[in-house]
C-alpha cells in the first residue's frame, strides 16, 4: 500500500487537495456567520432561514452528505473528505 492509498482510499492526494480548495472557497463565500436576532424574533426565524440557505448552498455545491452513499442522496466520499470539511469549517464562523 502506498502513502497515497493511505491518505485517500478512493483517490489520490491531489484529489483531496482539490477538495480542500473547493471547501475553503465555498466557506469563504458562504460562511459569513449566522446572526442570532436579538429583538422581535423570539422564535429565531431569521436565524433558521440563514441556516437553511447555507445548507441549501452546501448541497448545491456538492458539500452536504459527504460520506452518505450516493444511492441515499449523499456524495459517497471518504472519511478523509469529511475530515477536510471539518478542518476547513473550523476556520469559519458557522
PDB file of N, CA and C in Angstrom:
ATOM      1  N   UNK A   1       0.858  -1.176   0.000  1.00  0.00           N
ATOM      2  CA  UNK A   1       0.000   0.000   0.000  1.00  0.00           C
ATOM      3  C   UNK A   1       0.900   1.235   0.000  1.00  0.00           C
ATOM      4  N   UNK A   2       0.592   2.178  -0.846  1.00  0.00           N
ATOM      5  CA  UNK A   2       1.410   3.382  -0.934  1.00  0.00           C
ATOM      6  C   UNK A   2       0.899   4.449   0.018  1.00  0.00           C
ATOM      7  N   UNK A   3       1.691   5.490   0.177  1.00  0.00           N
ATOM      8  CA  UNK A   3       1.273   6.608   1.022  1.00  0.00           C
ATOM      9  C   UNK A   3       0.002   7.233   0.485  1.00  0.00           C
ATOM     10  N   UNK A   4      -0.097   7.349  -0.835  1.00  0.00           N
ATOM     11  CA  UNK A   4      -1.296   7.929  -1.440  1.00  0.00           C
ATOM     12  C   UNK A   4      -2.520   7.112  -1.073  1.00  0.00           C
ATOM     13  N   UNK A   5      -2.408   5.788  -1.121  1.00  0.00           N
ATOM     14  CA  UNK A   5      -3.547   4.946  -0.763  1.00  0.00           C
ATOM     15  C   UNK A   5      -3.914   5.118   0.709  1.00  0.00           C
ATOM     16  N   UNK A   6      -2.929   5.291   1.564  1.00  0.00           N
ATOM     17  CA  UNK A   6      -3.222   5.509   2.974  1.00  0.00           C
ATOM     18  C   UNK A   6      -3.914   6.844   3.193  1.00  0.00           C
ATOM     19  N   UNK A   7      -3.504   7.844   2.446  1.00  0.00           N
ATOM     20  CA  UNK A   7      -4.064   9.179   2.625  1.00  0.00           C
ATOM     21  C   UNK A   7      -5.462   9.301   2.057  1.00  0.00           C
ATOM     22  N   UNK A   8      -5.732   8.593   0.975  1.00  0.00           N
ATOM     23  CA  UNK A   8      -7.009   8.756   0.285  1.00  0.00           C
ATOM     24  C   UNK A   8      -7.423   7.444  -0.355  1.00  0.00           C
ATOM     25  N   UNK A   9      -8.229   6.637   0.326  1.00  0.00           N
ATOM     26  CA  UNK A   9      -8.601   5.323  -0.175  1.00  0.00           C
ATOM     27  C   UNK A   9      -9.260   5.338  -1.556  1.00  0.00           C
ATOM     28  N   UNK A  10      -9.999   6.385  -1.894  1.00  0.00           N
ATOM     29  CA  UNK A  10     -10.712   6.417  -3.170  1.00  0.00           C
ATOM     30  C   UNK A  10     -10.201   7.514  -4.085  1.00  0.00           C
ATOM     31  N   UNK A  11      -8.975   7.892  -3.928  1.00  0.00           N
ATOM     32  CA  UNK A  11      -8.420   8.940  -4.769  1.00  0.00           C
ATOM     33  C   UNK A  11      -6.996   9.220  -4.355  1.00  0.00           C
ATOM     34  N   UNK A  12      -6.373  10.149  -5.035  1.00  0.00           N
ATOM     35  CA  UNK A  12      -5.008  10.473  -4.658  1.00  0.00           C
ATOM     36  C   UNK A  12      -4.974  11.760  -3.849  1.00  0.00           C
ATOM     37  N   UNK A  13      -3.801  12.098  -3.383  1.00  0.00           N
ATOM     38  CA  UNK A  13      -3.659  13.270  -2.528  1.00  0.00           C
ATOM     39  C   UNK A  13      -4.082  14.527  -3.269  1.00  0.00           C
ATOM     40  N   UNK A  14      -3.809  14.600  -4.568  1.00  0.00           N
ATOM     41  CA  UNK A  14      -4.211  15.765  -5.350  1.00  0.00           C
ATOM     42  C   UNK A  14      -5.720  15.944  -5.302  1.00  0.00           C
ATOM     43  N   UNK A  15      -6.479  14.856  -5.376  1.00  0.00           N
ATOM     44  CA  UNK A  15      -7.932  14.960  -5.284  1.00  0.00           C
ATOM     45  C   UNK A  15      -8.352  15.557  -3.945  1.00  0.00           C
ATOM     46  N   UNK A  16      -7.692  15.158  -2.881  1.00  0.00           N
ATOM     47  CA  UNK A  16      -8.020  15.693  -1.562  1.00  0.00           C
ATOM     48  C   UNK A  16      -7.627  17.163  -1.460  1.00  0.00           C
ATOM     49  N   UNK A  17      -6.517  17.525  -2.072  1.00  0.00           N
ATOM     50  CA  UNK A  17      -6.108  18.929  -2.064  1.00  0.00           C
ATOM     51  C   UNK A  17      -7.097  19.780  -2.857  1.00  0.00           C
ATOM     52  N   UNK A  18      -7.575  19.245  -3.970  1.00  0.00           N
ATOM     53  CA  UNK A  18      -8.587  19.942  -4.769  1.00  0.00           C
ATOM     54  C   UNK A  18      -9.868  20.088  -3.970  1.00  0.00           C
ATOM     55  N   UNK A  19     -10.247  19.035  -3.256  1.00  0.00           N
ATOM     56  CA  UNK A  19     -11.444  19.080  -2.423  1.00  0.00           C
ATOM     57  C   UNK A  19     -11.281  20.111  -1.310  1.00  0.00           C
ATOM     58  N   UNK A  20     -10.107  20.175  -0.706  1.00  0.00           N
ATOM     59  CA  UNK A  20      -9.852  21.156   0.353  1.00  0.00           C
ATOM     60  C   UNK A  20     -10.020  22.572  -0.197  1.00  0.00           C
ATOM     61  N   UNK A  21      -9.501  22.812  -1.382  1.00  0.00           N
ATOM     62  CA  UNK A  21      -9.636  24.128  -2.012  1.00  0.00           C
ATOM     63  C   UNK A  21     -11.097  24.447  -2.277  1.00  0.00           C
ATOM     64  N   UNK A  22     -11.845  23.453  -2.753  1.00  0.00           N
ATOM     65  CA  UNK A  22     -13.279  23.652  -3.004  1.00  0.00           C
ATOM     66  C   UNK A  22     -14.002  24.021  -1.710  1.00  0.00           C
ATOM     67  N   UNK A  23     -13.706  23.307  -0.635  1.00  0.00           N
ATOM     68  CA  UNK A  23     -14.332  23.597   0.664  1.00  0.00           C
ATOM     69  C   UNK A  23     -13.969  24.997   1.140  1.00  0.00           C
ATOM     70  N   UNK A  24     -12.695  25.330   1.072  1.00  0.00           N
ATOM     71  CA  UNK A  24     -12.237  26.637   1.549  1.00  0.00           C
ATOM     72  C   UNK A  24     -12.891  27.761   0.759  1.00  0.00           C
ATOM     73  N   UNK A  25     -12.960  27.617  -0.558  1.00  0.00           N
ATOM     74  CA  UNK A  25     -13.578  28.655  -1.385  1.00  0.00           C
ATOM     75  C   UNK A  25     -15.061  28.803  -1.074  1.00  0.00           C
ATOM     76  N   UNK A  26     -15.750  27.679  -0.923  1.00  0.00           N
ATOM     77  CA  UNK A  26     -17.175  27.723  -0.592  1.00  0.00           C
ATOM     78  C   UNK A  26     -17.391  28.413   0.749  1.00  0.00           C
ATOM     79  N   UNK A  27     -16.628  28.017   1.739  1.00  0.00           N
ATOM     80  CA  UNK A  27     -16.794  28.579   3.077  1.00  0.00           C
ATOM     81  C   UNK A  27     -16.431  30.064   3.116  1.00  0.00           C
ATOM     82  N   UNK A  28     -15.401  30.460   2.377  1.00  0.00           N
ATOM     83  CA  UNK A  28     -15.056  31.883   2.308  1.00  0.00           C
ATOM     84  C   UNK A  28     -16.229  32.707   1.792  1.00  0.00           C
ATOM     85  N   UNK A  29     -16.960  32.135   0.855  1.00  0.00           N
ATOM     86  CA  UNK A  29     -18.082  32.851   0.250  1.00  0.00           C
ATOM     87  C   UNK A  29     -19.354  32.776   1.092  1.00  0.00           C
ATOM     88  N   UNK A  30     -19.626  31.626   1.700  1.00  0.00           N
ATOM     89  CA  UNK A  30     -20.928  31.393   2.320  1.00  0.00           C
ATOM     90  C   UNK A  30     -20.941  31.391   3.849  1.00  0.00           C
ATOM     91  N   UNK A  31     -19.817  31.139   4.478  1.00  0.00           N
ATOM     92  CA  UNK A  31     -19.797  31.045   5.946  1.00  0.00           C
ATOM     93  C   UNK A  31     -19.407  32.393   6.539  1.00  0.00           C
ATOM     94  N   UNK A  32     -20.336  33.298   6.488  1.00  0.00           N
ATOM     95  CA  UNK A  32     -20.073  34.657   6.960  1.00  0.00           C
ATOM     96  C   UNK A  32     -20.549  34.860   8.389  1.00  0.00           C
ATOM     97  N   UNK A  33     -21.011  33.816   9.002  1.00  0.00           N
ATOM     98  CA  UNK A  33     -21.518  33.906  10.370  1.00  0.00           C
ATOM     99  C   UNK A  33     -23.022  34.067  10.368  1.00  0.00           C
ATOM    100  N   UNK A  34     -23.675  33.253  11.133  1.00  0.00           N
ATOM    101  CA  UNK A  34     -25.129  33.314  11.229  1.00  0.00           C
ATOM    102  C   UNK A  34     -25.467  34.145  12.449  1.00  0.00           C
ATOM    103  N   UNK A  35     -26.234  35.177  12.229  1.00  0.00           N
ATOM    104  CA  UNK A  35     -26.560  36.084  13.328  1.00  0.00           C
ATOM    105  C   UNK A  35     -27.794  35.591  14.074  1.00  0.00           C
ATOM    106  N   UNK A  36     -27.768  35.766  15.355  1.00  0.00           N
ATOM    107  CA  UNK A  36     -28.924  35.441  16.181  1.00  0.00           C
ATOM    108  C   UNK A  36     -29.639  36.754  16.463  1.00  0.00           C
ATOM    109  N   UNK A  37     -30.854  36.841  15.983  1.00  0.00           N
ATOM    110  CA  UNK A  37     -31.619  38.080  16.163  1.00  0.00           C
ATOM    111  C   UNK A  37     -31.866  38.326  17.645  1.00  0.00           C
ATOM    112  N   UNK A  38     -31.575  39.514  18.073  1.00  0.00           N
ATOM    113  CA  UNK A  38     -31.730  39.869  19.485  1.00  0.00           C
ATOM    114  C   UNK A  38     -33.156  40.317  19.817  1.00  0.00           C
ATOM    115  N   UNK A  39     -33.828  40.943  18.866  1.00  0.00           N
ATOM    116  CA  UNK A  39     -35.145  41.513  19.156  1.00  0.00           C
ATOM    117  C   UNK A  39     -36.146  41.135  18.077  1.00  0.00           C
ATOM    118  N   UNK A  40     -37.389  41.168  18.444  1.00  0.00           N
ATOM    119  CA  UNK A  40     -38.507  40.974  17.517  1.00  0.00           C
ATOM    120  C   UNK A  40     -38.450  39.672  16.726  1.00  0.00           C
ATOM    121  N   UNK A  41     -37.756  38.682  17.230  1.00  0.00           N
ATOM    122  CA  UNK A  41     -37.701  37.393  16.553  1.00  0.00           C
ATOM    123  C   UNK A  41     -37.565  36.295  17.611  1.00  0.00           C
ATOM    124  N   UNK A  42     -38.553  36.177  18.493  1.00  0.00           N
ATOM    125  CA  UNK A  42     -38.429  35.245  19.614  1.00  0.00           C
ATOM    126  C   UNK A  42     -38.273  33.787  19.182  1.00  0.00           C
ATOM    127  N   UNK A  43     -38.730  33.449  17.989  1.00  0.00           N
ATOM    128  CA  UNK A  43     -38.601  32.064  17.518  1.00  0.00           C
ATOM    129  C   UNK A  43     -37.357  31.874  16.655  1.00  0.00           C
ATOM    130  N   UNK A  44     -36.580  32.929  16.509  1.00  0.00           N
ATOM    131  CA  UNK A  44     -35.337  32.895  15.728  1.00  0.00           C
ATOM    132  C   UNK A  44     -35.575  32.447  14.288  1.00  0.00           C
ATOM    133  N   UNK A  45     -36.659  32.920  13.697  1.00  0.00           N
ATOM    134  CA  UNK A  45     -36.981  32.538  12.326  1.00  0.00           C
ATOM    135  C   UNK A  45     -35.934  33.025  11.331  1.00  0.00           C
ATOM    136  N   UNK A  46     -35.408  34.219  11.529  1.00  0.00           N
ATOM    137  CA  UNK A  46     -34.390  34.713  10.592  1.00  0.00           C
ATOM    138  C   UNK A  46     -33.129  33.858  10.679  1.00  0.00           C
ATOM    139  N   UNK A  47     -32.770  33.428  11.884  1.00  0.00           N
ATOM    140  CA  UNK A  47     -31.621  32.545  12.045  1.00  0.00           C
ATOM    141  C   UNK A  47     -31.869  31.227  11.330  1.00  0.00           C
ATOM    142  N   UNK A  48     -33.061  30.704  11.477  1.00  0.00           N
ATOM    143  CA  UNK A  48     -33.422  29.457  10.804  1.00  0.00           C
ATOM    144  C   UNK A  48     -33.277  29.609   9.293  1.00  0.00           C
ATOM    145  N   UNK A  49     -33.748  30.709   8.739  1.00  0.00           N
ATOM    146  CA  UNK A  49     -33.665  30.930   7.291  1.00  0.00           C
ATOM    147  C   UNK A  49     -32.210  31.027   6.830  1.00  0.00           C
ATOM    148  N   UNK A  50     -31.355  31.651   7.634  1.00  0.00           N
ATOM    149  CA  UNK A  50     -29.932  31.727   7.297  1.00  0.00           C
ATOM    150  C   UNK A  50     -29.307  30.329   7.287  1.00  0.00           C
ATOM    151  N   UNK A  51     -29.663  29.508   8.261  1.00  0.00           N
ATOM    152  CA  UNK A  51     -29.143  28.140   8.336  1.00  0.00           C
ATOM    153  C   UNK A  51     -29.596  27.312   7.141  1.00  0.00           C
ATOM    154  N   UNK A  52     -30.865  27.434   6.796  1.00  0.00           N
ATOM    155  CA  UNK A  52     -31.411  26.698   5.653  1.00  0.00           C
ATOM    156  C   UNK A  52     -30.719  27.140   4.369  1.00  0.00           C
ATOM    157  N   UNK A  53     -30.533  28.439   4.197  1.00  0.00           N
ATOM    158  CA  UNK A  53     -29.877  28.955   2.991  1.00  0.00           C
ATOM    159  C   UNK A  53     -28.445  28.426   2.881  1.00  0.00           C
ATOM    160  N   UNK A  54     -27.731  28.382   4.005  1.00  0.00           N
ATOM    161  CA  UNK A  54     -26.369  27.851   3.995  1.00  0.00           C
ATOM    162  C   UNK A  54     -26.376  26.377   3.608  1.00  0.00           C
ATOM    163  N   UNK A  55     -27.266  25.596   4.208  1.00  0.00           N
ATOM    164  CA  UNK A  55     -27.319  24.167   3.917  1.00  0.00           C
ATOM    165  C   UNK A  55     -27.705  23.912   2.465  1.00  0.00           C
ATOM    166  N   UNK A  56     -28.631  24.697   1.930  1.00  0.00           N
ATOM    167  CA  UNK A  56     -29.022  24.548   0.528  1.00  0.00           C
ATOM    168  C   UNK A  56     -27.854  24.872  -0.399  1.00  0.00           C
ATOM    169  N   UNK A  57     -27.099  25.903  -0.074  1.00  0.00           N
ATOM    170  CA  UNK A  57     -25.935  26.258  -0.886  1.00  0.00           C
ATOM    171  C   UNK A  57     -24.881  25.153  -0.825  1.00  0.00           C
ATOM    172  N   UNK A  58     -24.675  24.584   0.365  1.00  0.00           N
ATOM    173  CA  UNK A  58     -23.718  23.487   0.510  1.00  0.00           C
ATOM    174  C   UNK A  58     -24.156  22.279  -0.317  1.00  0.00           C
ATOM    175  N   UNK A  59     -25.433  21.958  -0.274  1.00  0.00           N
ATOM    176  CA  UNK A  59     -25.949  20.830  -1.056  1.00  0.00           C
ATOM    177  C   UNK A  59     -25.782  21.087  -2.549  1.00  0.00           C
ATOM    178  N   UNK A  60     -26.091  22.294  -2.988  1.00  0.00           N
ATOM    179  CA  UNK A  60     -25.970  22.633  -4.408  1.00  0.00           C
ATOM    180  C   UNK A  60     -24.517  22.549  -4.878  1.00  0.00           C
ATOM    181  N   UNK A  61     -23.584  22.807  -3.968  1.00  0.00           N
ATOM    182  CA  UNK A  61     -22.162  22.753  -4.299  1.00  0.00           C
ATOM    183  C   UNK A  61     -21.584  21.348  -4.148  1.00  0.00           C
ATOM    184  N   UNK A  62     -22.419  20.372  -3.750  1.00  0.00           N
ATOM    185  CA  UNK A  62     -21.938  19.011  -3.545  1.00  0.00           C
ATOM    186  C   UNK A  62     -21.165  18.850  -2.249  1.00  0.00           C
ATOM    187  N   UNK A  63     -21.482  19.680  -1.257  1.00  0.00           N
ATOM    188  CA  UNK A  63     -20.760  19.652   0.012  1.00  0.00           C
ATOM    189  C   UNK A  63     -21.653  19.291   1.188  1.00  0.00           C
ATOM    190  N   UNK A  64     -22.705  18.562   0.939  1.00  0.00           N
ATOM    191  CA  UNK A  64     -23.586  18.077   2.005  1.00  0.00           C
ATOM    192  C   UNK A  64     -23.688  16.561   1.877  1.00  0.00           C
ATOM    193  N   UNK A  65     -23.831  15.904   2.997  1.00  0.00           N
ATOM    194  CA  UNK A  65     -23.933  14.442   2.967  1.00  0.00           C
ATOM    195  C   UNK A  65     -22.687  13.804   2.380  1.00  0.00           C
ATOM    196  N   UNK A  66     -21.540  14.289   2.781  1.00  0.00           N
ATOM    197  CA  UNK A  66     -20.284  13.877   2.148  1.00  0.00           C
ATOM    198  C   UNK A  66     -20.053  12.376   2.161  1.00  0.00           C
ATOM    199  N   UNK A  67     -20.278  11.730   3.295  1.00  0.00           N
ATOM    200  CA  UNK A  67     -19.976  10.302   3.388  1.00  0.00           C
ATOM    201  C   UNK A  67     -21.202   9.410   3.243  1.00  0.00           C
ATOM    202  N   UNK A  68     -22.358  10.012   3.036  1.00  0.00           N
ATOM    203  CA  UNK A  68     -23.559   9.205   2.804  1.00  0.00           C
ATOM    204  C   UNK A  68     -23.474   8.572   1.420  1.00  0.00           C
ATOM    205  N   UNK A  69     -23.985   7.348   1.266  1.00  0.00           N
ATOM    206  CA  UNK A  69     -23.951   6.693  -0.038  1.00  0.00           C
ATOM    207  C   UNK A  69     -24.734   7.484  -1.091  1.00  0.00           C
ATOM    208  N   UNK A  70     -24.258   7.424  -2.305  1.00  0.00           N
ATOM    209  CA  UNK A  70     -24.902   8.127  -3.419  1.00  0.00           C
ATOM    210  C   UNK A  70     -26.352   7.688  -3.564  1.00  0.00           C
ATOM    211  N   UNK A  71     -26.622   6.406  -3.367  1.00  0.00           N
ATOM    212  CA  UNK A  71     -27.987   5.900  -3.535  1.00  0.00           C
ATOM    213  C   UNK A  71     -28.962   6.471  -2.506  1.00  0.00           C
ATOM    214  N   UNK A  72     -28.432   7.094  -1.457  1.00  0.00           N
ATOM    215  CA  UNK A  72     -29.285   7.744  -0.458  1.00  0.00           C
ATOM    216  C   UNK A  72     -29.188   9.267  -0.524  1.00  0.00           C
ATOM    217  N   UNK A  73     -28.674   9.776  -1.624  1.00  0.00           N
ATOM    218  CA  UNK A  73     -28.603  11.214  -1.831  1.00  0.00           C
ATOM    219  C   UNK A  73     -27.319  11.873  -1.362  1.00  0.00           C
ATOM    220  N   UNK A  74     -26.376  11.076  -0.896  1.00  0.00           N
ATOM    221  CA  UNK A  74     -25.112  11.632  -0.433  1.00  0.00           C
ATOM    222  C   UNK A  74     -24.082  11.728  -1.543  1.00  0.00           C
ATOM    223  N   UNK A  75     -22.873  12.097  -1.166  1.00  0.00           N
ATOM    224  CA  UNK A  75     -21.789  12.260  -2.132  1.00  0.00           C
ATOM    225  C   UNK A  75     -20.945  10.996  -2.286  1.00  0.00           C
ATOM    226  N   UNK A  76     -21.043  10.065  -1.326  1.00  0.00           N
ATOM    227  CA  UNK A  76     -20.282   8.825  -1.400  1.00  0.00           C
ATOM    228  C   UNK A  76     -18.779   9.020  -1.248  1.00  0.00           C
ATOM    229  N   UNK A  77     -18.370  10.055  -0.536  1.00  0.00           N
ATOM    230  CA  UNK A  77     -16.952  10.336  -0.355  1.00  0.00           C
ATOM    231  C   UNK A  77     -16.417   9.632   0.885  1.00  0.00           C
ATOM    232  N   UNK A  78     -15.159   9.839   1.148  1.00  0.00           N
ATOM    233  CA  UNK A  78     -14.472   9.122   2.222  1.00  0.00           C
ATOM    234  C   UNK A  78     -14.453   9.913   3.529  1.00  0.00           C
ATOM    235  N   UNK A  79     -14.021   9.232   4.581  1.00  0.00           N
ATOM    236  CA  UNK A  79     -13.835   9.903   5.869  1.00  0.00           C
ATOM    237  C   UNK A  79     -12.774  11.002   5.759  1.00  0.00           C
ATOM    238  N   UNK A  80     -11.804  10.812   4.864  1.00  0.00           N
ATOM    239  CA  UNK A  80     -10.775  11.837   4.665  1.00  0.00           C
ATOM    240  C   UNK A  80     -11.403  13.126   4.147  1.00  0.00           C
ATOM    241  N   UNK A  81     -12.383  13.003   3.255  1.00  0.00           N
ATOM    242  CA  UNK A  81     -13.094  14.187   2.754  1.00  0.00           C
ATOM    243  C   UNK A  81     -13.868  14.865   3.884  1.00  0.00           C
ATOM    244  N   UNK A  82     -14.522  14.068   4.714  1.00  0.00           N
ATOM    245  CA  UNK A  82     -15.276  14.617   5.843  1.00  0.00           C
ATOM    246  C   UNK A  82     -14.351  15.358   6.800  1.00  0.00           C
ATOM    247  N   UNK A  83     -13.172  14.794   7.045  1.00  0.00           N
ATOM    248  CA  UNK A  83     -12.201  15.437   7.930  1.00  0.00           C
ATOM    249  C   UNK A  83     -11.738  16.772   7.347  1.00  0.00           C
ATOM    250  N   UNK A  84     -11.508  16.804   6.053  1.00  0.00           N
ATOM    251  CA  UNK A  84     -11.106  18.055   5.397  1.00  0.00           C
ATOM    252  C   UNK A  84     -12.197  19.101   5.562  1.00  0.00           C
ATOM    253  N   UNK A  85     -13.460  18.707   5.340  1.00  0.00           N
ATOM    254  CA  UNK A  85     -14.566  19.656   5.519  1.00  0.00           C
ATOM    255  C   UNK A  85     -14.556  20.223   6.946  1.00  0.00           C
ATOM    256  N   UNK A  86     -14.391  19.349   7.917  1.00  0.00           N
ATOM    257  CA  UNK A  86     -14.394  19.793   9.323  1.00  0.00           C
ATOM    258  C   UNK A  86     -13.236  20.748   9.609  1.00  0.00           C
ATOM    259  N   UNK A  87     -12.062  20.418   9.083  1.00  0.00           N
ATOM    260  CA  UNK A  87     -10.902  21.287   9.294  1.00  0.00           C
ATOM    261  C   UNK A  87     -11.138  22.669   8.695  1.00  0.00           C
ATOM    262  N   UNK A  88     -11.642  22.706   7.473  1.00  0.00           N
ATOM    263  CA  UNK A  88     -11.881  23.995   6.817  1.00  0.00           C
ATOM    264  C   UNK A  88     -13.023  24.751   7.488  1.00  0.00           C
ATOM    265  N   UNK A  89     -14.077  24.048   7.864  1.00  0.00           N
ATOM    266  CA  UNK A  89     -15.223  24.697   8.513  1.00  0.00           C
ATOM    267  C   UNK A  89     -14.829  25.287   9.866  1.00  0.00           C
ATOM    268  N   UNK A  90     -13.871  24.661  10.535  1.00  0.00           N
ATOM    269  CA  UNK A  90     -13.456  25.164  11.853  1.00  0.00           C
ATOM    270  C   UNK A  90     -12.778  26.528  11.762  1.00  0.00           C
ATOM    271  N   UNK A  91     -12.402  26.939  10.578  1.00  0.00           N
ATOM    272  CA  UNK A  91     -11.747  28.232  10.373  1.00  0.00           C
ATOM    273  C   UNK A  91     -12.744  29.357  10.110  1.00  0.00           C
ATOM    274  N   UNK A  92     -14.037  29.021  10.087  1.00  0.00           N
ATOM    275  CA  UNK A  92     -15.071  29.991   9.717  1.00  0.00           C
ATOM    276  C   UNK A  92     -16.145  30.102  10.798  1.00  0.00           C
ATOM    277  N   UNK A  93     -16.790  31.246  10.866  1.00  0.00           N
ATOM    278  CA  UNK A  93     -17.870  31.435  11.852  1.00  0.00           C
ATOM    279  C   UNK A  93     -19.173  30.815  11.368  1.00  0.00           C
ATOM    280  N   UNK A  94     -19.427  29.597  11.774  1.00  0.00           N
ATOM    281  CA  UNK A  94     -20.661  28.925  11.352  1.00  0.00           C
ATOM    282  C   UNK A  94     -21.699  29.001  12.437  1.00  0.00           C
TER     283      UNK A  94
END
